Coordinates of C-alpha atoms and ligand atoms in Angstrom, one line a residue:
X1 CA -83.4 88.4 38.3
X2 CA -80.2 87.9 40.2
X3 CA -80.8 87.0 43.8
X4 CA -77.8 89.0 45.0
X5 CA -76.8 92.5 44.1
X6 CA -73.2 93.6 44.8
X7 CA -72.3 97.2 45.3
X8 CA -69.8 99.1 47.5
X9 CA -69.7 98.8 51.2
X10 CA -70.6 102.3 52.5
X11 CA -71.6 101.9 56.1
X12 CA -71.5 98.6 58.1
X13 CA -74.3 96.7 59.7
X14 CA -76.7 94.0 58.5
X15 CA -80.4 94.5 58.1
X16 CA -83.3 92.2 57.0
X17 CA -86.4 94.1 55.9
X18 CA -88.8 95.1 53.1
X19 CA -87.4 97.1 50.1
X20 CA -88.8 100.5 49.5
X21 CA -87.9 101.8 46.0
X22 CA -88.0 105.6 45.5
X23 CA -87.7 106.8 42.0
X24 CA -86.6 110.3 42.5
X25 CA -85.6 111.3 39.0
X26 CA -87.0 113.7 36.5
X27 CA -89.5 111.6 34.5
X28 CA -89.6 111.4 30.7
X29 CA -92.2 113.8 29.3
X30 CA -94.1 112.7 26.2
X31 CA -94.7 115.7 23.9
X32 CA -98.4 116.5 23.7
X33 CA -100.4 119.4 22.4
X34 CA -103.8 120.6 23.3
X35 CA -106.5 122.2 21.1
X36 CA -107.6 125.8 21.5
X37 CA -110.8 124.7 23.3
X38 CA -108.8 122.6 25.8
X39 CA -106.6 125.5 26.9
X40 CA -108.6 126.9 29.8
X41 CA -109.0 123.4 31.3
X42 CA -105.3 122.7 30.9
X43 CA -104.4 126.0 32.7
X44 CA -106.8 124.9 35.4
X45 CA -105.3 121.5 35.7
X46 CA -101.8 123.0 36.1
X47 CA -103.0 125.4 38.8
X48 CA -104.7 122.5 40.7
X49 CA -101.5 120.4 40.4
X50 CA -99.4 123.2 41.9
X51 CA -101.9 123.4 44.8
X52 CA -101.6 119.6 45.3
X53 CA -97.8 119.8 45.1
X54 CA -97.8 122.6 47.7
X55 CA -100.0 120.5 50.1
X56 CA -97.8 117.5 49.6
X57 CA -94.6 119.5 50.2
X58 CA -96.1 121.1 53.4
X59 CA -96.9 117.6 54.6
X60 CA -93.4 116.4 53.9
X61 CA -91.9 119.4 55.6
X62 CA -94.0 118.9 58.7
X63 CA -93.0 115.2 59.0
X64 CA -89.3 116.0 58.4
X65 CA -89.5 118.8 61.0
X66 CA -90.9 116.3 63.4
X67 CA -88.0 113.9 63.3
X68 CA -85.1 115.9 61.9
X69 CA -85.9 119.4 63.4
X70 CA -87.4 122.7 62.2
X71 CA -84.1 124.1 60.9
X72 CA -83.3 121.0 58.8
X73 CA -86.8 121.0 57.4
X74 CA -86.1 124.6 56.2
X75 CA -84.7 123.0 53.1
X76 CA -88.2 122.8 51.7
X77 CA -88.8 126.6 52.0
X78 CA -87.0 127.4 48.8
X79 CA -89.0 124.7 47.0
X80 CA -92.3 126.2 48.3
X81 CA -91.2 129.6 47.0
X82 CA -90.6 128.1 43.6
X83 CA -94.1 126.5 43.6
X84 CA -95.6 129.9 44.4
X85 CA -93.5 131.9 42.0
X86 CA -95.8 134.1 39.8
X87 CA -93.2 134.5 37.1
X88 CA -92.8 130.7 36.7
X89 CA -96.6 130.2 36.7
X90 CA -97.1 133.0 34.1
X91 CA -94.5 131.5 31.8
X92 CA -96.1 128.0 32.0
X93 CA -99.6 129.5 31.4
X94 CA -98.2 131.4 28.4
X95 CA -96.8 128.2 26.8
X96 CA -100.1 126.4 27.4
X97 CA -101.8 129.2 25.6
X98 CA -99.5 128.3 22.7
X99 CA -101.2 124.8 22.7
X100 CA -98.6 123.0 24.8
X101 CA -99.8 120.5 27.3
X102 CA -99.2 121.5 31.0
X103 CA -96.4 119.0 31.5
X104 CA -94.5 120.1 28.3
X105 CA -95.0 123.7 29.2
X106 CA -93.8 123.2 32.8
X107 CA -90.8 121.1 31.7
X108 CA -89.6 123.8 29.2
X109 CA -90.0 126.5 31.8
X110 CA -88.1 124.5 34.4
X111 CA -85.3 123.6 32.0
X112 CA -84.8 127.2 31.2
X113 CA -84.8 128.2 34.9
X114 CA -82.3 125.5 35.8
X115 CA -80.1 126.6 32.9
X116 CA -80.3 130.2 34.1
X117 CA -79.6 129.3 37.8
X118 CA -76.7 126.9 36.9
X119 CA -74.9 129.8 35.3
X120 CA -75.7 132.4 37.9
X121 CA -72.7 134.4 39.2
X122 CA -73.7 133.9 42.8
X123 CA -72.9 130.5 44.3
X124 CA -76.0 130.6 46.5
X125 CA -78.2 130.9 43.4
X126 CA -76.4 128.0 41.7
X127 CA -77.1 125.9 44.7
X128 CA -80.8 126.4 44.1
X129 CA -80.6 124.1 41.0
X130 CA -81.1 121.1 43.3
X131 CA -84.4 122.6 44.6
X132 CA -85.5 123.3 41.1
X133 CA -84.9 119.6 40.2
X134 CA -86.8 118.4 43.3
X135 CA -89.8 120.7 42.3
X136 CA -89.6 119.5 38.7
X137 CA -89.8 115.8 39.8
X138 CA -92.7 116.4 42.2
X139 CA -94.8 118.5 39.8
X140 CA -94.2 116.4 36.7
X141 CA -95.0 113.2 38.6
X142 CA -98.4 114.7 39.6
X143 CA -99.1 115.9 36.0
X144 CA -98.2 112.6 34.5
X145 CA -100.1 110.5 37.1
X146 CA -97.0 108.8 38.3
X147 CA -96.8 107.6 41.9
X148 CA -96.1 110.5 44.2
X149 CA -94.1 109.2 47.1
X150 CA -91.5 110.4 49.6
X151 CA -89.3 108.7 52.2
X152 CA -91.5 110.2 54.9
X153 CA -94.3 107.8 53.7
X154 CA -92.5 104.8 55.1
X155 CA -94.3 103.9 58.3
X156 CA -92.5 103.8 61.6
X157 CA -91.3 100.4 62.6
X158 CA -91.1 99.3 58.9
X159 CA -87.4 98.5 59.2
X160 CA -87.3 99.3 55.5
X161 CA -84.3 99.3 53.1
X162 CA -84.6 102.5 51.1
X163 CA -83.5 102.1 47.5
X164 CA -82.9 105.2 45.5
X165 CA -80.7 106.5 42.7
X166 CA -78.8 108.9 44.9
X167 CA -79.4 110.6 48.2
X168 CA -80.2 114.3 47.7
X169 CA -80.2 116.7 50.7
X170 CA -84.0 116.9 50.6
X171 CA -84.3 113.1 50.8
X172 CA -81.7 113.0 53.5
X173 CA -83.6 115.2 55.9
X174 CA -86.6 112.9 55.5
X175 CA -84.8 109.9 56.8
X176 CA -86.7 108.7 59.9
X177 CA -84.5 106.2 61.6
X178 CA -87.5 104.5 63.1
X179 CA -88.8 103.7 59.6
X180 CA -85.7 103.4 57.5
X181 CA -83.1 100.9 58.7
X182 CA -80.8 100.8 55.7
X183 CA -80.0 102.7 52.5
X184 CA -79.0 101.4 49.0
X185 CA -78.2 103.7 46.1
X186 CA -77.4 103.2 42.4
X187 CA -74.8 106.0 42.6
X188 CA -71.9 106.7 44.9
X189 CA -68.7 105.2 46.2
X190 CA -67.3 104.6 49.7
X191 CA -65.9 108.1 49.9
X192 CA -68.8 110.0 48.3
X193 CA -70.9 112.0 50.6
X194 CA -73.9 109.7 50.7
X195 CA -71.6 107.1 52.3
X196 CA -70.0 109.6 54.7
X197 CA -73.5 110.7 55.7
X198 CA -74.7 107.2 56.2
X199 CA -71.8 106.4 58.5
X200 CA -72.4 109.5 60.5
X201 CA -76.0 108.6 61.0
X202 CA -75.0 105.0 61.7
X203 CA -77.3 103.6 59.0
X204 CA -76.1 100.5 57.2
X205 CA -75.6 101.3 53.5
X206 CA -74.5 99.9 50.2
X207 CA -73.8 102.4 47.4
X208 CA -72.7 102.1 43.7
X209 CA -75.2 99.4 42.9
X210 CA -75.8 101.0 39.5
X211 CA -79.2 99.6 38.7
X212 CA -80.8 98.6 42.1
X213 CA -83.8 101.0 41.5
X214 CA -84.7 99.0 38.4
X215 CA -84.0 95.6 39.7
X216 CA -85.7 95.8 43.1
X217 CA -89.4 96.1 43.8
X218 CA -91.1 97.8 46.7
X219 CA -92.3 95.2 49.3
X220 CA -89.7 92.5 48.4
X221 CA -87.8 91.1 51.4
X222 CA -84.1 91.6 51.3
X223 CA -81.0 91.4 53.5
X224 CA -78.6 94.3 53.2
X225 CA -75.1 93.7 54.4
X226 CA -73.4 97.0 54.7
X227 CA -69.9 95.7 55.4
X228 CA -69.9 93.2 52.5
X229 CA -71.7 95.6 50.2
X230 CA -74.4 93.2 49.1
X231 CA -78.2 92.9 49.0
X232 CA -79.8 89.4 48.9
X233 CA -83.3 89.6 47.5
X234 CA -85.9 87.1 48.7
X235 CA -83.3 85.3 50.8
X236 CA -83.0 81.5 50.9
X237 CA -83.1 79.6 54.2
X238 CA -79.3 79.4 54.0
X239 CA -78.9 83.2 53.5
X240 CA -81.2 83.8 56.5
X241 CA -79.1 81.4 58.6
X242 CA -76.0 83.3 57.5
X243 CA -77.7 86.6 58.3
X244 CA -78.5 85.4 61.8
X245 CA -75.0 84.1 62.4
X246 CA -73.4 87.3 61.1
X247 CA -75.7 89.6 63.2
X248 CA -74.7 87.6 66.3
X249 CA -71.0 87.8 65.5
X250 CA -71.3 91.5 64.8
X251 CA -73.3 92.1 68.0
X252 CA -70.6 90.1 70.0
X253 CA -67.8 92.1 68.4
X254 CA -69.6 95.4 69.2
X255 CA -70.0 94.3 72.8
X256 CA -66.3 93.5 73.0
X257 CA -65.3 96.7 71.3
X258 CA -67.4 98.7 73.8
X259 CA -65.1 97.6 76.5
X260 CA -62.3 99.4 74.8
X261 CA -63.7 102.9 75.0
X262 CA -61.4 104.0 77.7
X263 CA -58.5 101.8 76.6
X264 CA -55.3 103.5 75.3
X265 CA -54.4 103.1 71.7
X266 CA -50.9 101.7 72.2
X267 CA -49.3 99.2 69.8
X268 CA -47.8 95.9 71.1
X269 CA -44.4 97.5 70.8
X270 CA -45.3 100.5 72.8
X271 CA -46.2 103.2 70.2
X272 CA -48.9 105.5 71.5
X273 CA -51.3 106.8 68.9
X274 CA -53.9 109.6 69.1
X275 CA -57.4 108.7 67.9
X276 CA -59.8 111.5 67.3
X277 CA -63.3 111.6 65.8
X278 CA -64.7 113.0 62.5
X279 CA -67.8 115.0 63.2
X280 CA -70.2 116.0 60.4
X281 CA -73.1 117.5 62.4
X282 CA -72.8 119.4 65.7
X283 CA -75.5 117.0 67.1
X284 CA -73.0 114.2 66.7
X285 CA -70.5 115.8 69.1
X286 CA -71.8 114.2 72.3
X287 CA -71.9 110.7 70.8
X288 CA -68.4 111.3 69.4
X289 CA -67.2 112.4 72.9
X290 CA -68.5 109.2 74.4
X291 CA -66.8 107.0 71.7
X292 CA -63.4 107.1 73.4
X293 CA -62.0 109.7 71.0
X294 CA -59.5 112.2 72.2
X295 CA -61.0 115.2 70.5
X296 CA -62.2 116.0 67.0
X297 CA -59.8 115.6 64.1
X298 CA -62.1 116.8 61.4
X299 CA -65.4 118.7 61.6
X300 CA -66.9 119.1 58.1
X301 CA -68.6 122.5 58.4
X302 CA -70.3 122.3 54.9
X303 CA -73.0 120.2 56.4
X304 CA -74.2 123.3 58.2
X305 CA -75.0 124.8 54.8
X306 CA -76.8 121.9 53.2
X307 CA -80.2 122.8 51.9
X308 CA -80.1 126.4 53.2
X309 CA -81.1 129.4 51.2
X310 CA -78.7 131.7 53.1
X311 CA -75.4 131.0 54.8
X312 CA -75.6 130.5 58.6
X313 CA -74.6 133.8 60.2
X314 CA -71.7 134.3 62.7
X315 CA -73.8 133.7 65.8
X316 CA -75.4 130.5 64.5
X317 CA -72.0 129.2 63.5
X318 CA -70.4 130.2 66.8
X319 CA -73.1 128.3 68.7
X320 CA -72.5 125.2 66.5
X321 CA -68.7 125.3 67.0
X322 CA -69.0 126.1 70.7
X323 CA -71.2 123.1 71.2
X324 CA -68.7 120.8 69.7
X325 CA -65.8 122.4 71.6
X326 CA -67.6 122.1 74.9
X327 CA -68.5 118.5 74.3
X328 CA -64.8 117.7 74.3
X329 CA -63.8 119.5 77.5
X330 CA -60.5 121.0 76.3
X331 CA -59.4 118.2 74.0
X332 CA -58.4 119.5 70.5
X333 CA -61.3 120.2 68.1
X334 CA -60.1 120.7 64.5
X335 CA -62.8 122.5 62.5
X336 CA -62.3 122.6 58.7
X337 CA -63.4 125.7 56.9
X338 CA -66.0 125.4 54.2
X339 CA -65.3 122.7 51.6
X340 CA -68.1 123.5 49.3
X341 CA -68.1 122.5 45.6
X342 CA -67.0 119.2 43.9
X343 CA -69.3 116.5 45.2
X344 CA -70.0 118.5 48.3
X345 CA -73.5 119.4 49.0
X346 CA -75.5 121.4 48.2
X347 CA -76.1 119.4 45.0
X348 CA -76.6 122.2 42.6
X349 CA -73.2 123.7 43.2
X350 CA -71.4 121.7 40.5
X351 CA -73.8 122.1 37.6
X352 CA -72.0 125.2 36.3
X353 CA -68.5 123.7 36.0
X354 CA -67.1 121.2 33.6
X355 CA -64.7 119.8 36.2
X356 CA -66.0 120.6 39.6
X357 CA -63.4 118.5 41.4
X358 CA -60.8 120.7 39.8
X359 CA -62.9 123.7 40.1
X360 CA -63.9 126.7 42.3
X361 CA -64.2 125.0 45.6
X362 CA -63.0 124.8 49.2
X363 CA -60.2 127.3 50.1
X364 CA -60.3 128.7 46.5
X365 CA -63.9 129.8 46.9
X366 CA -63.4 131.0 50.5
X367 CA -60.4 133.2 49.5
X368 CA -62.4 134.7 46.6
X369 CA -65.4 135.5 48.9
X370 CA -63.5 137.0 51.9
X371 CA -66.6 138.6 53.5
X372 CA -68.3 135.2 53.6
X373 CA -65.1 133.5 54.8
X374 CA -64.5 136.0 57.6
X375 CA -67.9 135.3 59.1
X376 CA -66.8 131.7 59.5
X377 CA -63.3 132.6 60.8
X378 CA -64.8 135.0 63.4
X379 CA -67.2 132.4 64.6
X380 CA -64.3 130.0 65.0
X381 CA -62.1 132.4 66.9
X382 CA -65.0 133.1 69.2
X383 CA -65.6 129.4 69.8
X384 CA -62.0 128.9 70.6
X385 CA -62.6 130.7 73.9
X386 CA -64.6 127.5 74.9
X387 CA -62.1 124.8 74.1
X388 CA -59.0 123.9 72.1
X389 CA -60.5 124.9 68.7
X390 CA -58.1 124.7 65.7
X391 CA -58.7 125.9 62.1
X392 CA -58.0 123.5 59.2
X393 CA -57.9 124.7 55.5
X394 CA -59.0 122.2 52.8
X395 CA -57.6 121.6 49.3
X396 CA -54.5 123.8 49.8
X397 CA -52.0 123.5 47.0
X398 CA -49.5 126.2 47.9
X399 CA -48.2 128.3 50.7
X400 CA -49.7 131.7 49.8
X401 CA -53.2 130.3 50.3
X402 CA -52.3 129.7 54.0
X403 CA -50.8 133.2 54.3
X404 CA -53.9 134.7 52.7
X405 CA -56.2 132.8 55.1
X406 CA -54.0 134.0 58.0
X407 CA -54.3 137.6 56.8
X408 CA -58.1 137.2 56.8
X409 CA -58.0 135.7 60.3
X410 CA -56.0 138.8 61.4
X411 CA -58.6 141.0 59.8
X412 CA -61.5 139.1 61.4
X413 CA -59.7 139.4 64.8
X414 CA -59.5 143.2 64.4
X415 CA -63.2 143.3 63.6
X416 CA -64.0 141.3 66.7
X417 CA -61.7 143.5 68.8
X418 CA -63.5 146.6 67.5
X419 CA -66.8 145.1 68.5
X420 CA -65.3 144.2 71.9
X421 CA -66.0 140.4 71.4
X422 CA -63.8 137.9 73.2
X423 CA -61.9 135.6 70.8
X424 CA -58.7 133.7 70.4
X425 CA -56.4 135.6 68.1
X426 CA -53.6 133.1 67.9
X427 CA -55.8 130.2 67.0
X428 CA -53.8 127.3 65.4
X429 CA -54.2 127.0 61.6
X430 CA -53.4 123.7 59.9
X431 CA -53.6 122.5 56.3
X432 CA -55.1 119.5 54.8
X433 CA -52.7 117.5 52.7
X434 CA -55.1 116.2 50.1
X435 CA -53.5 117.1 46.8
X436 CA -50.3 115.6 45.3
X437 CA -49.0 119.2 45.2
X438 CA -49.4 119.7 48.9
X439 CA -47.9 116.3 49.7
X440 CA -44.9 116.6 47.5
X441 CA -44.2 120.1 48.7
X442 CA -45.2 119.6 52.3
X443 CA -42.0 121.3 53.4
X444 CA -43.2 124.6 51.9
X445 CA -45.8 124.8 54.6
X446 CA -43.4 124.6 57.5
X447 CA -43.6 127.8 59.5
X448 CA -47.1 128.6 58.2
X449 CA -49.0 125.5 59.1
X450 CA -49.6 124.5 62.8
X451 CA -50.4 120.9 61.7
X452 CA -51.0 118.6 58.8
X453 CA -54.0 116.5 58.2
X454 CA -53.9 114.0 55.3
X455 CA -57.2 113.7 53.5
X456 CA -56.7 110.4 51.8
X457 CA -60.1 110.4 50.0
X458 CA -59.0 113.4 47.9
X459 CA -55.3 112.5 47.9
X460 CA -56.2 109.2 46.3
X461 CA -58.6 110.8 43.9
X462 CA -56.1 113.4 42.7
X463 CA -53.1 111.2 42.7
X464 CA -54.7 108.4 40.6
X465 CA -57.0 110.8 38.7
X466 CA -60.0 108.7 39.7
X467 CA -63.2 110.5 40.4
X468 CA -64.1 109.5 44.0
X469 CA -67.8 109.6 43.3
X470 CA -67.9 107.5 40.1
X471 CA -69.2 104.0 40.8
X472 CA -67.9 102.7 37.5
X473 CA -64.3 103.5 38.6
X474 CA -64.7 102.2 42.2
X475 CA -62.5 99.1 41.7
X476 CA -59.7 101.4 40.4
X477 CA -60.0 103.7 43.5
X478 CA -57.1 102.1 45.4
X479 CA -55.8 104.1 48.4
X480 CA -53.1 101.4 48.9
X481 CA -51.6 102.2 45.5
X482 CA -47.8 102.7 46.1
X483 CA -48.0 106.3 44.8
X484 CA -50.5 107.2 47.5
X485 CA -48.5 105.4 50.2
X486 CA -45.3 107.3 49.1
X487 CA -47.0 110.6 49.3
X488 CA -48.3 109.8 52.8
X489 CA -44.9 108.7 53.9
X490 CA -43.3 111.8 52.6
X491 CA -45.8 114.0 54.5
X492 CA -45.1 112.1 57.7
X493 CA -41.4 112.5 57.2
X494 CA -41.7 116.3 56.8
X495 CA -43.9 116.5 59.8
X496 CA -41.6 114.5 62.0
X497 CA -38.5 116.4 60.9
X498 CA -40.2 119.7 61.8
X499 CA -42.2 118.8 64.9
X500 CA -45.5 119.2 63.1
X501 CA -48.3 116.8 64.0
X502 CA -49.5 114.7 61.1
X503 CA -53.0 113.2 61.3
X504 CA -54.9 111.2 58.8
X505 CA -58.6 112.1 58.6
X506 CA -59.6 110.4 55.4
X507 CA -61.4 107.0 55.2
X508 CA -58.1 105.1 55.2
X509 CA -57.9 105.8 58.9
X510 CA -61.4 104.4 59.6
X511 CA -60.8 101.0 58.0
X512 CA -58.6 98.5 59.9
X513 CA -56.7 97.2 56.8
X514 CA -55.7 100.6 55.5
X515 CA -55.2 101.9 59.0
X516 CA -52.7 99.1 59.5
X517 CA -50.8 100.4 56.5
X518 CA -50.9 103.9 57.9
X519 CA -49.3 102.8 61.2
X520 CA -46.6 101.2 59.0
X521 CA -46.0 104.5 57.3
X522 CA -45.4 106.1 60.6
X523 CA -48.8 107.8 61.1
X524 CA -49.3 108.3 64.8
X525 CA -52.6 110.3 64.8
X526 CA -55.8 109.4 63.1
X527 CA -59.3 110.9 63.0
X528 CA -62.0 108.3 62.3
X529 CA -65.8 108.1 62.2
X530 CA -67.0 108.0 65.9
X531 CA -68.4 104.5 65.4
X532 CA -64.9 103.3 64.4
X533 CA -63.0 104.6 67.4
X534 CA -63.1 101.4 69.4
X535 CA -62.5 99.3 66.3
X536 CA -59.4 101.2 65.7
X537 CA -58.3 100.8 69.3
X538 CA -58.6 97.1 68.8
X539 CA -56.5 97.3 65.7
X540 CA -53.8 99.5 67.3
X541 CA -53.6 97.3 70.3
X542 CA -53.1 94.2 68.2
X543 CA -50.5 95.7 65.9
X544 CA -46.8 95.6 66.2
X545 CA -45.6 98.9 64.6
X546 CA -42.3 97.4 63.4
X547 CA -44.1 94.6 61.6
X548 CA -46.5 97.1 60.0
X549 CA -43.5 99.3 59.0
X550 CA -41.7 96.4 57.3
X551 CA -44.9 95.6 55.4
X552 CA -45.5 99.2 54.4
X553 CA -42.0 99.6 53.1
X554 CA -42.5 96.5 51.0
X555 CA -45.9 97.8 49.7
X556 CA -44.4 101.1 48.7
X557 CA -41.9 99.2 46.6
X558 CA -44.6 97.2 44.8
X559 CA -45.2 97.9 41.1
X560 CA -49.0 97.8 41.2
X561 CA -51.9 98.6 43.5
X562 CA -52.9 94.9 43.5
X563 CA -49.5 93.8 44.6
X564 CA -49.4 96.5 47.3
X565 CA -52.8 95.4 48.6
X566 CA -51.8 91.8 48.7
X567 CA -48.7 92.6 50.8
X568 CA -50.8 94.6 53.3
X569 CA -53.6 92.1 53.4
X570 CA -51.2 89.2 54.0
X571 CA -49.5 90.9 57.0
X572 CA -52.9 92.0 58.3
X573 CA -54.4 88.5 58.1
X574 CA -51.4 86.9 59.7
X575 CA -51.6 89.5 62.5
X576 CA -55.3 89.2 63.2
X577 CA -56.0 85.6 62.2
X578 CA -59.6 84.6 62.5
X579 CA -61.0 88.0 63.4
X580 CA -59.4 89.7 60.4
X581 CA -62.5 89.4 58.2
X582 CA -64.8 90.6 60.9
X583 CA -62.5 93.5 61.9
X584 CA -62.2 94.8 58.4
X585 CA -65.6 93.8 56.9
X586 CA -63.7 92.7 53.8
X587 CA -63.8 93.1 50.7
X588 CA -60.8 95.2 51.5
X589 CA -60.6 97.6 48.6
X590 CA -62.5 100.9 49.2
Ligands
PEP1 C1 -60.5 113.6 52.5 O1 -60.5 114.2 51.3 O2 -59.9 112.6 52.7 C2 -61.2 114.3 53.6 C3 -61.1 113.8 54.8 O3 -62.1 115.2 53.3 P1 -63.5 115.0 52.5 O4 -63.8 113.5 52.5 O5 -64.5 115.8 53.3 O6 -63.2 115.6 51.1
MG2 MG1 -61.2 116.2 51.0

């Protein structure tokens, strides 16, 4: 076995600890039949297995509620309902009576249910496909005598590296930070939601390892280097020495960066930037506010919906948005309306579409479900009474989407007025520039959009036609491709010419090398993960905007992504010298 596995850097930090492999995939079911005499015992075996699965699920739910909170642990309620569903049990019993073994009968029934749910007209029902898959894995593992384990089984203080195929919502809520120190997954890329989640939680992570679950064994010692995207198994004395040195350097850099919290992000030639924070969970707001960020540039509201059986109502959403607004004491708080679909959680949402990234998601879904959308818009307008809350619309491709959203905001406002509820009617409404269409025709939003925010994760995906979540394509996912750079520059130009603020809130802003290129393209406002705010201040304060601009112009004229990256990397390394590697946690390509 190779001693070193290389994947994609997802969340920085270096951890040495035991590996914990979690096989959370639907197992292969060998076809088996039972004789007529065996049928009653088989029905009994199935019923006892369901009882064991329910006990186990209740245990997992309690443990998750303990460290993640009761509301988050609610994700298991739908799974419990499936385990108790009399229709499902009746169908399985019926198939056993036709001489199928319990596991075969259960598998057929679940496949049928998944198929049915995946094609359901209601999005909420389609989202249940993920729960069905979880139940299928749990029950089949018990019926087949496979190890039944869950992340909550990792003992506190284990400092474990959790290795799994992918991180589903139900696995995510089980992550106890006192037990699990790092995450490694076969699937995913830097911009997939596993990675974004790991960065929000501050857990070092490597994704896109492809076959880590089959190459690693539970209990093996390993070093996971989140910035380098590597795992060293059974490390040598040399690797351990390197680990110690690297942790010391990282700790020293963190200490130095901490001193920059209240420093101004001003370049060496006097350009003042605005640095805001990306917030994925309302609970992160206080941490983000202490990070030195001047507000929130992107709050991803879809994480409020993860694992729920119903959408959060107006009051619940209002409380969440108000909490974030209040944490920032009047600084701008940009809240994005639901961006559900694509690779966005809940997992089940994309089973029904052949091309979910080109599908019914984000603003498209919201405009088609106006009643659901207005609940969110009303909650946002109410929260805007407690801070500078601004609305941001995702995946916009043309002007009428903004106008339709504005019409719904006006309707929502009249509804609140009729109820006598205080709210901000003239709440600013901005658009995300994350499709080539929006970037090329950015001028068509002038007059309708209060601000632009460039989502470079999707902009790169749609410009290069490279699936952001596909680990096999990760080396081709090159945000420094000249085409992407030109679209960003065009958006900045339109913004500057019309007095519209342009922020970049995609991952390019959070990474020093790509952020250096953004400064060169004229970007003066960025929204980054809270843990990157001081790192970005360090970057800005060491950059000369005119040098970055000359290098960005040259990169835009390059013929290939490789050439463009080399130009940026060269200027970056010359600017930052010895600290360049540490600052950027190279490898540089996302
Ligand atoms: C983006 O696309 O760059 C972005 C910020 O949004 P998300 O990553 O949530 O799609
Ligand atoms: Mg996006």
